[in-house]
C-alpha cells in the first residue's frame, strides 16, 4: 500500500501554484486554480485536488488546455447566457461564466448558463458554493467529453457516458449552505486514480472489467481505461447521467460523448447551470428560514445503527475542511512523484518542488 504524508495546505497550494506557472498560467490564474484544487483536497475530494495537475500538464503540452485563455461571452438572450471557454482552464472559465450569467439575475430573477468547450472544471460543488455565497440557489450539471466514455448505462456492459456530475446548493445565512455534489457514477473517476496510486482496492459495486464482470481492481481502469464505472442507484443514476449528457451536451454544446472526437489526454467539460434568486419566491429570508427548519428536522433524526450522526449533504466537506486545515492534507507518495515528474517536464527542478512541501506538525 502507498505511504501517505500529511502536508500543510499552504505548502500544497504553493506547489500547485508553482507547477501551474510552469504550465504558463499567469499568477492570478494560477492562484484561482491552486485555490480550487487545494480546497477540493481540504473538503476530502482528493480525486479533484492537486493530483489532477499531471493530467493538466499533459493537456497543456498536447494543446488541448490553454493557459490564460479569454472566454467568448455571448450577448445574453433573455435570461440565457452562453459562454465558450475556448478550452481555457475550467476553474477560472466557470467563475467568469457565472459572473457573466449572474448579471441577468436582477432583471429576470433567474439565469441559465451554458458553458461550452471548457477545460476540466474539477469540483463542481465550488460553483454551487460560489452562487450560494452570493445569495442564489443553483443547480449545475456537467458532461465530460474528449475521451472515451467511462460509465456503463444501466443494462450495458460497455461505457456510454462519463461521470457527469450534478451539484446544487441552497443559500442559508449564518449556517453552512446545504450542498449536494455528486458524480452520477458510483464514484468519480479520480477516486479510481487515487486508489490505484495508493495500491488500494475499490469498494464493491463501483467497477466492472471489460467482460462486464464486477471487479475491485482499480488499475485496468486507472492506467488503461479498461472496463467501466457503474452508475449509482441502478437505472435511476444511469437516467440522471444520461440527462446530464443531454442538457450539458446536446442542449449547451455542439457535441455529446457520442460524436465528440477523442483528444490525446483530453477532458472537455460543458456545464448547464440554473441560478435562481430566492427572493422571487417571496422573501429570501423566508426561504432561508424554511431551509434551516428542514435542515434541523433532518439533523434531529436518530442515527441508524452503526452511524454516528445524520449528516446533511455538504456537512462532510465542512468537517473535512476543519480537520484537514488543522491536521494537514494526506497525499500519497505516488501522487507526489507524479507531481514532481510533471513539474520536471516543464523545467521545474524536482528538488526545488520537493523543498516547497511542508509536513504538518
Ligand atoms: P461522493 O460520493 O463523495 O459524494 C459527495 C456528496 O455526498 C457531497 O454532497 C457530500 O456532502 C455528500 N455526502 C458524502 N457522505 C455523506 C454522508 N455520510 N451523509 C450525507 N451526505 C454525504 O462524491 P463523488 O460522487 O465521488 O464526486 C466527487 C467529486 O467529483 C465532486 O466534487 C464532483 O463535482 C467531482 N466530479 C467532477 C467531474 C468533472 O468532470 N469536473 C466529474 C465527476 C465528478
Short mmCIF file of C-alpha atoms and ligand atoms in Angstrom, two decimals:
data_model
loop_
_atom_site.label_atom_id
_atom_site.label_comp_id
_atom_site.label_asym_id
_atom_site.label_seq_id
_atom_site.Cartn_x
_atom_site.Cartn_y
_atom_site.Cartn_z
CA UNK A 1 0.00 0.00 0.00
CA UNK A 2 1.33 3.52 -0.87
CA UNK A 3 2.60 5.65 2.03
CA UNK A 4 0.79 8.87 2.82
CA UNK A 5 2.18 12.03 4.40
CA UNK A 6 0.15 14.93 5.79
CA UNK A 7 1.27 18.22 4.23
CA UNK A 8 0.15 21.74 5.14
CA UNK A 9 -2.47 23.04 2.75
CA UNK A 10 -0.48 26.26 2.27
CA UNK A 11 2.59 24.34 1.09
CA UNK A 12 0.48 22.21 -1.28
CA UNK A 13 -1.05 25.43 -2.59
CA UNK A 14 2.43 26.84 -3.21
CA UNK A 15 3.48 23.65 -5.00
CA UNK A 16 0.35 23.76 -7.18
CA UNK A 17 0.83 27.48 -7.93
CA UNK A 18 4.46 26.91 -8.94
CA UNK A 19 3.61 24.00 -11.26
CA UNK A 20 0.76 25.97 -12.81
CA UNK A 21 3.02 28.96 -13.54
CA UNK A 22 5.39 26.37 -15.08
CA UNK A 23 2.49 25.42 -17.41
CA UNK A 24 2.34 29.11 -18.47
CA UNK A 25 -0.59 30.28 -16.30
CA UNK A 26 -0.13 33.85 -15.08
CA UNK A 27 -0.03 34.34 -11.32
CA UNK A 28 -3.72 35.34 -11.00
CA UNK A 29 -4.93 32.31 -12.96
CA UNK A 30 -2.56 30.00 -11.08
CA UNK A 31 -3.98 31.36 -7.79
CA UNK A 32 -7.59 30.60 -8.82
CA UNK A 33 -6.73 27.06 -9.94
CA UNK A 34 -4.45 26.27 -6.98
CA UNK A 35 -7.08 27.57 -4.53
CA UNK A 36 -9.75 25.42 -6.23
CA UNK A 37 -7.62 22.24 -6.21
CA UNK A 38 -6.37 22.57 -2.63
CA UNK A 39 -9.89 23.38 -1.41
CA UNK A 40 -11.02 20.14 -3.13
CA UNK A 41 -8.33 18.34 -1.10
CA UNK A 42 -9.45 20.13 2.07
CA UNK A 43 -13.09 19.11 1.51
CA UNK A 44 -11.96 15.48 1.18
CA UNK A 45 -12.29 15.24 -2.62
CA UNK A 46 -8.70 14.20 -3.37
CA UNK A 47 -9.98 12.93 -6.71
CA UNK A 48 -10.29 16.60 -7.78
CA UNK A 49 -7.35 18.06 -5.87
CA UNK A 50 -3.65 18.62 -6.54
CA UNK A 51 -3.36 15.14 -8.09
CA UNK A 52 -5.11 16.48 -11.23
CA UNK A 53 -2.06 18.58 -12.21
CA UNK A 54 -0.13 15.87 -14.14
CA UNK A 55 -3.19 15.34 -16.37
CA UNK A 56 -3.49 19.11 -16.89
CA UNK A 57 0.22 19.20 -17.77
CA UNK A 58 -0.33 16.55 -20.47
CA UNK A 59 -3.28 18.52 -21.81
CA UNK A 60 -1.31 21.79 -21.95
CA UNK A 61 1.54 20.03 -23.77
CA UNK A 62 -0.92 18.46 -26.25
CA UNK A 63 -2.54 21.87 -26.87
CA UNK A 64 -5.96 20.80 -25.51
CA UNK A 65 -5.84 23.10 -22.47
CA UNK A 66 -4.84 26.74 -22.92
CA UNK A 67 -3.44 28.89 -20.10
CA UNK A 68 -4.69 32.49 -19.69
CA UNK A 69 -7.49 31.94 -22.20
CA UNK A 70 -10.12 34.60 -22.89
CA UNK A 71 -13.65 33.15 -22.93
CA UNK A 72 -16.20 34.29 -25.51
CA UNK A 73 -19.10 35.85 -23.58
CA UNK A 74 -22.12 35.88 -25.91
CA UNK A 75 -24.77 38.58 -25.50
CA UNK A 76 -27.50 37.12 -23.21
CA UNK A 77 -30.78 36.02 -24.81
CA UNK A 78 -33.31 36.88 -22.12
CA UNK A 79 -32.07 35.06 -19.02
CA UNK A 80 -29.88 32.70 -21.04
CA UNK A 81 -26.12 33.26 -21.26
CA UNK A 82 -23.81 31.20 -23.43
CA UNK A 83 -20.07 31.24 -22.83
CA UNK A 84 -17.41 29.48 -24.89
CA UNK A 85 -14.38 28.77 -22.71
CA UNK A 86 -12.22 28.13 -25.78
CA UNK A 87 -10.51 25.30 -23.86
CA UNK A 88 -9.23 27.54 -21.07
CA UNK A 89 -8.69 26.22 -17.55
CA UNK A 90 -12.23 25.43 -16.36
CA UNK A 91 -11.68 26.60 -12.79
CA UNK A 92 -11.30 30.23 -13.98
CA UNK A 93 -13.56 29.95 -17.05
CA UNK A 94 -16.53 28.69 -14.98
CA UNK A 95 -16.24 31.58 -12.50
CA UNK A 96 -16.05 34.15 -15.34
CA UNK A 97 -19.05 32.46 -16.99
CA UNK A 98 -21.07 32.50 -13.75
CA UNK A 99 -20.24 36.19 -13.20
CA UNK A 100 -21.43 36.91 -16.75
CA UNK A 101 -24.65 34.89 -16.31
CA UNK A 102 -25.43 36.36 -12.87
CA UNK A 103 -25.72 39.83 -14.43
CA UNK A 104 -29.13 38.64 -15.77
CA UNK A 105 -30.48 37.80 -12.32
CA UNK A 106 -31.54 41.30 -11.15
CA UNK A 107 -33.83 41.66 -14.20
CA UNK A 108 -35.07 38.08 -14.64
CA UNK A 109 -34.62 36.62 -11.11
CA UNK A 110 -33.05 33.63 -12.81
CA UNK A 111 -30.08 32.98 -15.06
CA UNK A 112 -29.47 29.95 -17.23
CA UNK A 113 -25.85 29.40 -18.24
CA UNK A 114 -24.45 27.18 -20.94
CA UNK A 115 -20.67 26.93 -20.63
CA UNK A 116 -19.14 25.22 -23.66
CA UNK A 117 -15.79 23.79 -24.56
CA UNK A 118 -14.12 24.23 -21.19
CA UNK A 119 -11.08 22.63 -19.67
CA UNK A 120 -11.81 20.48 -16.61
CA UNK A 121 -13.96 22.46 -14.14
CA UNK A 122 -12.94 19.99 -11.41
CA UNK A 123 -15.01 20.04 -8.17
CA UNK A 124 -18.46 21.21 -9.31
CA UNK A 125 -19.53 21.99 -5.72
CA UNK A 126 -17.21 25.01 -5.92
CA UNK A 127 -19.70 26.68 -8.28
CA UNK A 128 -22.74 25.92 -6.11
CA UNK A 129 -20.86 27.43 -3.17
CA UNK A 130 -19.92 30.46 -5.30
CA UNK A 131 -23.60 31.10 -6.13
CA UNK A 132 -24.80 30.40 -2.57
CA UNK A 133 -22.25 32.89 -1.20
CA UNK A 134 -23.97 35.48 -3.42
CA UNK A 135 -27.41 34.53 -2.05
CA UNK A 136 -28.52 32.38 -5.01
CA UNK A 137 -29.93 28.85 -5.25
CA UNK A 138 -28.20 26.97 -8.06
CA UNK A 139 -28.05 23.69 -9.95
CA UNK A 140 -25.11 22.70 -12.15
CA UNK A 141 -24.76 19.72 -14.47
CA UNK A 142 -21.50 18.90 -16.23
CA UNK A 143 -20.78 16.42 -19.01
CA UNK A 144 -17.33 15.06 -19.74
CA UNK A 145 -16.15 14.56 -23.33
CA UNK A 146 -12.87 14.46 -25.23
CA UNK A 147 -12.08 10.94 -24.07
CA UNK A 148 -13.97 7.67 -24.48
CA UNK A 149 -16.93 7.29 -22.08
CA UNK A 150 -16.31 5.66 -18.70
CA UNK A 151 -19.71 4.72 -17.25
CA UNK A 152 -21.86 1.78 -18.35
CA UNK A 153 -25.51 2.79 -18.92
CA UNK A 154 -27.88 0.62 -16.86
CA UNK A 155 -28.04 -2.80 -18.52
CA UNK A 156 -24.98 -2.26 -20.78
CA UNK A 157 -21.57 -3.91 -20.48
CA UNK A 158 -19.72 -1.06 -22.25
CA UNK A 159 -19.41 2.59 -21.22
CA UNK A 160 -21.85 5.04 -22.85
CA UNK A 161 -21.32 8.31 -20.96
CA UNK A 162 -18.92 9.69 -18.36
CA UNK A 163 -19.13 10.54 -14.69
CA UNK A 164 -21.46 13.50 -15.47
CA UNK A 165 -21.69 15.27 -12.09
CA UNK A 166 -24.55 17.28 -10.60
CA UNK A 167 -24.23 19.87 -7.86
CA UNK A 168 -26.75 22.12 -6.11
CA UNK A 169 -26.80 24.35 -3.04
CA UNK A 170 -29.25 26.46 -1.04
CA UNK A 171 -28.04 29.75 0.49
CA UNK A 172 -28.53 29.91 4.27
CA UNK A 173 -27.20 32.86 6.26
CA UNK A 174 -25.08 32.03 9.29
CA UNK A 175 -25.07 28.28 8.54
CA UNK A 176 -23.13 26.22 6.07
CA UNK A 177 -25.01 26.05 2.78
CA UNK A 178 -26.59 22.62 2.18
CA UNK A 179 -24.63 21.32 -0.82
CA UNK A 180 -25.03 18.20 -2.93
CA UNK A 181 -22.07 17.48 -5.19
CA UNK A 182 -22.05 14.07 -6.82
CA UNK A 183 -20.85 12.21 -9.86
CA UNK A 184 -23.66 10.15 -11.42
CA UNK A 185 -21.25 7.22 -11.44
CA UNK A 186 -20.97 5.33 -8.15
CA UNK A 187 -17.65 7.15 -7.64
CA UNK A 188 -15.79 9.85 -9.58
CA UNK A 189 -13.07 8.53 -11.95
CA UNK A 190 -10.44 10.39 -9.88
CA UNK A 191 -11.22 8.10 -6.94
CA UNK A 192 -10.12 5.16 -9.11
CA UNK A 193 -6.87 7.04 -9.87
CA UNK A 194 -6.33 7.76 -6.16
CA UNK A 195 -6.98 4.10 -5.21
CA UNK A 196 -4.56 2.91 -7.91
CA UNK A 197 -1.86 5.35 -6.73
CA UNK A 198 -2.34 4.17 -3.13
CA UNK A 199 -2.35 0.47 -4.08
CA UNK A 200 -5.85 0.11 -2.64
CA UNK A 201 -8.89 -1.83 -3.90
CA UNK A 202 -12.16 -0.14 -4.90
CA UNK A 203 -15.31 -0.71 -2.83
CA UNK A 204 -17.78 -3.30 -4.17
CA UNK A 205 -20.21 -2.16 -6.86
CA UNK A 206 -18.10 0.61 -8.43
CA UNK A 207 -16.34 -1.10 -11.35
CA UNK A 208 -16.80 -3.80 -13.98
CA UNK A 209 -13.98 -5.23 -16.10
CA UNK A 210 -14.00 -5.35 -19.91
CA UNK A 211 -16.16 -8.51 -19.79
CA UNK A 212 -18.77 -6.71 -17.68
CA UNK A 213 -17.78 -8.67 -14.55
CA UNK A 214 -17.58 -6.79 -11.26
CA UNK A 215 -14.02 -6.06 -10.07
CA UNK A 216 -12.41 -4.14 -7.23
CA UNK A 217 -9.04 -3.74 -9.02
CA UNK A 218 -8.66 -0.03 -9.97
CA UNK A 219 -5.53 -0.47 -12.14
CA UNK A 220 -7.00 -1.52 -15.54
CA UNK A 221 -9.39 1.44 -15.44
CA UNK A 222 -6.92 3.95 -13.91
CA UNK A 223 -3.97 3.04 -16.13
CA UNK A 224 -5.57 1.84 -19.41
CA UNK A 225 -9.23 2.98 -19.24
CA UNK A 226 -10.34 -0.68 -19.43
CA UNK A 227 -13.73 -1.72 -18.10
CA UNK A 228 -16.43 0.67 -16.88
CA UNK A 229 -17.60 2.52 -13.81
CA UNK A 230 -21.17 1.77 -12.72
CA UNK A 231 -23.86 4.47 -12.47
CA UNK A 232 -25.10 4.98 -8.90
CA UNK A 233 -28.55 3.72 -7.99
CA UNK A 234 -29.04 1.35 -10.95
CA UNK A 235 -31.45 2.75 -13.60
CA UNK A 236 -32.03 5.99 -11.64
CA UNK A 237 -28.42 7.24 -11.56
CA UNK A 238 -27.97 5.98 -15.10
CA UNK A 239 -31.01 8.03 -16.17
CA UNK A 240 -29.63 11.13 -14.44
CA UNK A 241 -26.22 10.67 -16.11
CA UNK A 242 -27.95 10.38 -19.50
CA UNK A 243 -29.96 13.57 -18.86
CA UNK A 244 -26.80 15.45 -17.76
CA UNK A 245 -25.32 14.49 -21.16
CA UNK A 246 -28.43 15.75 -22.92
CA UNK A 247 -28.54 19.07 -21.01
CA UNK A 248 -24.81 19.90 -20.83
CA UNK A 249 -24.02 18.18 -24.15
CA UNK A 250 -26.97 18.12 -26.59
CA UNK A 251 -28.51 21.40 -25.34
CA UNK A 252 -25.48 23.51 -24.40
CA UNK A 253 -22.64 22.27 -26.57
CA UNK A 254 -22.06 21.18 -30.18
CA UNK A 255 -21.31 17.57 -29.21
CA UNK A 256 -22.26 14.80 -26.87
CA UNK A 257 -19.95 11.93 -25.99
CA UNK A 258 -21.50 10.11 -28.98
CA UNK A 259 -19.92 12.48 -31.53
CA UNK A 260 -17.06 14.38 -29.83
CA UNK A 261 -13.59 13.47 -31.10
CA UNK A 262 -11.24 11.80 -28.61
CA UNK A 263 -8.27 14.05 -27.90
CA UNK A 264 -4.93 12.79 -26.62
CA UNK A 265 -5.13 13.33 -22.82
CA UNK A 266 -8.28 15.41 -23.41
CA UNK A 267 -11.01 16.22 -20.90
CA UNK A 268 -13.56 18.78 -22.02
CA UNK A 269 -16.39 19.82 -19.70
CA UNK A 270 -19.62 21.54 -20.69
CA UNK A 271 -21.80 22.94 -17.91
CA UNK A 272 -25.53 23.66 -17.74
CA UNK A 273 -26.36 25.89 -14.76
CA UNK A 274 -29.56 27.41 -13.41
CA UNK A 275 -29.11 30.25 -10.90
CA UNK A 276 -32.20 31.45 -9.03
CA UNK A 277 -32.82 34.47 -6.83
CA UNK A 278 -34.86 33.03 -3.92
CA UNK A 279 -36.42 36.48 -3.37
CA UNK A 280 -38.57 35.78 -6.46
CA UNK A 281 -40.45 33.24 -4.31
CA UNK A 282 -41.47 35.85 -1.72
CA UNK A 283 -38.57 36.67 0.52
CA UNK A 284 -35.08 35.18 0.58
CA UNK A 285 -35.23 35.31 4.41
CA UNK A 286 -38.35 33.10 4.37
CA UNK A 287 -36.69 30.64 2.00
CA UNK A 288 -33.59 30.53 4.23
CA UNK A 289 -35.79 30.03 7.32
CA UNK A 290 -37.74 27.15 5.76
CA UNK A 291 -34.47 25.60 4.55
CA UNK A 292 -32.99 25.87 8.04
CA UNK A 293 -36.12 24.38 9.64
CA UNK A 294 -35.93 21.40 7.29
CA UNK A 295 -32.17 21.11 7.86
CA UNK A 296 -32.75 20.98 11.64
CA UNK A 297 -35.62 18.48 11.16
CA UNK A 298 -33.26 16.11 9.33
CA UNK A 299 -30.43 16.64 11.83
CA UNK A 300 -32.78 15.70 14.70
CA UNK A 301 -33.43 12.22 13.25
CA UNK A 302 -31.88 9.48 15.36
CA UNK A 303 -28.84 7.91 13.76
CA UNK A 304 -29.20 4.41 12.28
CA UNK A 305 -27.34 1.56 13.97
CA UNK A 306 -23.67 1.82 13.05
CA UNK A 307 -23.93 5.52 12.11
CA UNK A 308 -22.56 8.21 14.43
CA UNK A 309 -24.76 11.08 13.26
CA UNK A 310 -27.06 12.05 10.42
CA UNK A 311 -25.18 14.37 8.07
CA UNK A 312 -26.74 16.80 5.63
CA UNK A 313 -25.21 16.91 2.15
CA UNK A 314 -22.34 19.38 2.42
CA UNK A 315 -21.53 18.58 6.07
CA UNK A 316 -18.77 16.03 5.31
CA UNK A 317 -16.99 18.72 3.27
CA UNK A 318 -17.22 21.19 6.18
CA UNK A 319 -15.96 18.61 8.67
CA UNK A 320 -13.09 17.64 6.36
CA UNK A 321 -12.12 21.30 5.84
CA UNK A 322 -11.81 21.77 9.60
CA UNK A 323 -9.91 18.52 10.19
CA UNK A 324 -7.53 18.85 7.26
CA UNK A 325 -6.83 22.53 7.91
CA UNK A 326 -5.53 21.51 11.35
CA UNK A 327 -4.10 18.06 10.67
CA UNK A 328 -2.83 18.60 7.12
CA UNK A 329 -3.84 17.05 3.80
CA UNK A 330 -2.78 13.43 3.31
CA UNK A 331 -1.10 12.85 -0.06
CA UNK A 332 0.39 9.50 -1.11
CA UNK A 333 3.97 9.19 -2.37
CA UNK A 334 2.95 8.09 -5.87
CA UNK A 335 0.93 11.30 -6.33
CA UNK A 336 3.91 13.38 -5.07
CA UNK A 337 6.21 11.54 -7.55
CA UNK A 338 3.77 12.25 -10.38
CA UNK A 339 3.67 15.95 -9.40
CA UNK A 340 7.48 16.23 -9.32
CA UNK A 341 7.75 14.42 -12.67
CA UNK A 342 5.10 16.69 -14.16
CA UNK A 343 6.96 19.81 -12.90
CA UNK A 344 10.25 18.47 -14.33
CA UNK A 345 8.61 18.22 -17.75
CA UNK A 346 8.02 21.98 -17.50
CA UNK A 347 11.67 22.65 -16.48
CA UNK A 348 10.97 22.91 -12.73
CA UNK A 349 13.63 21.25 -10.59
CA UNK A 350 12.35 18.25 -8.63
CA UNK A 351 14.41 19.21 -5.55
CA UNK A 352 13.08 22.76 -5.67
CA UNK A 353 9.47 21.50 -5.87
CA UNK A 354 10.03 18.92 -3.13
CA UNK A 355 11.50 21.73 -0.96
CA UNK A 356 8.20 23.65 -1.15
CA UNK A 357 6.39 20.86 0.68
CA UNK A 358 5.97 21.17 4.43
CA UNK A 359 4.82 18.29 6.60
CA UNK A 360 2.08 19.17 9.07
CA UNK A 361 3.39 19.08 12.66
P1 LIG B 1 -19.08 11.47 -3.08
O1 LIG B 1 -19.54 10.10 -3.40
O2 LIG B 1 -18.05 11.66 -2.03
O3 LIG B 1 -20.39 12.32 -2.69
C1 LIG B 1 -20.26 13.64 -2.29
C2 LIG B 1 -21.61 14.20 -1.89
O4 LIG B 1 -22.26 13.36 -0.94
C3 LIG B 1 -21.45 15.55 -1.21
O5 LIG B 1 -22.57 16.37 -1.46
C4 LIG B 1 -21.37 15.15 0.27
O6 LIG B 1 -21.73 16.23 1.13
C5 LIG B 1 -22.39 14.03 0.33
N1 LIG B 1 -22.09 13.05 1.38
C6 LIG B 1 -20.99 12.29 1.49
N2 LIG B 1 -21.07 11.50 2.59
C7 LIG B 1 -22.25 11.78 3.16
C8 LIG B 1 -22.93 11.29 4.34
N3 LIG B 1 -22.38 10.37 5.13
N4 LIG B 1 -24.13 11.81 4.64
C9 LIG B 1 -24.70 12.76 3.86
N5 LIG B 1 -24.11 13.26 2.73
C10 LIG B 1 -22.92 12.76 2.40
O7 LIG B 1 -18.51 12.24 -4.36
P2 LIG B 1 -18.36 11.73 -5.88
O8 LIG B 1 -19.70 11.40 -6.44
O9 LIG B 1 -17.31 10.68 -5.94
O10 LIG B 1 -17.81 13.08 -6.56
C11 LIG B 1 -16.59 13.64 -6.09
C12 LIG B 1 -16.28 14.95 -6.75
O11 LIG B 1 -16.00 14.73 -8.12
C13 LIG B 1 -17.38 16.01 -6.73
O12 LIG B 1 -16.79 17.20 -6.21
C14 LIG B 1 -17.74 16.21 -8.21
O13 LIG B 1 -18.11 17.54 -8.54
C15 LIG B 1 -16.45 15.85 -8.87
N6 LIG B 1 -16.59 15.43 -10.28
C16 LIG B 1 -16.15 16.28 -11.25
C17 LIG B 1 -16.21 15.89 -12.59
C18 LIG B 1 -15.73 16.78 -13.69
O14 LIG B 1 -15.61 16.33 -14.83
N7 LIG B 1 -15.43 18.02 -13.44
C19 LIG B 1 -16.73 14.61 -12.93
C20 LIG B 1 -17.18 13.81 -11.89
C21 LIG B 1 -17.11 14.20 -10.57
#
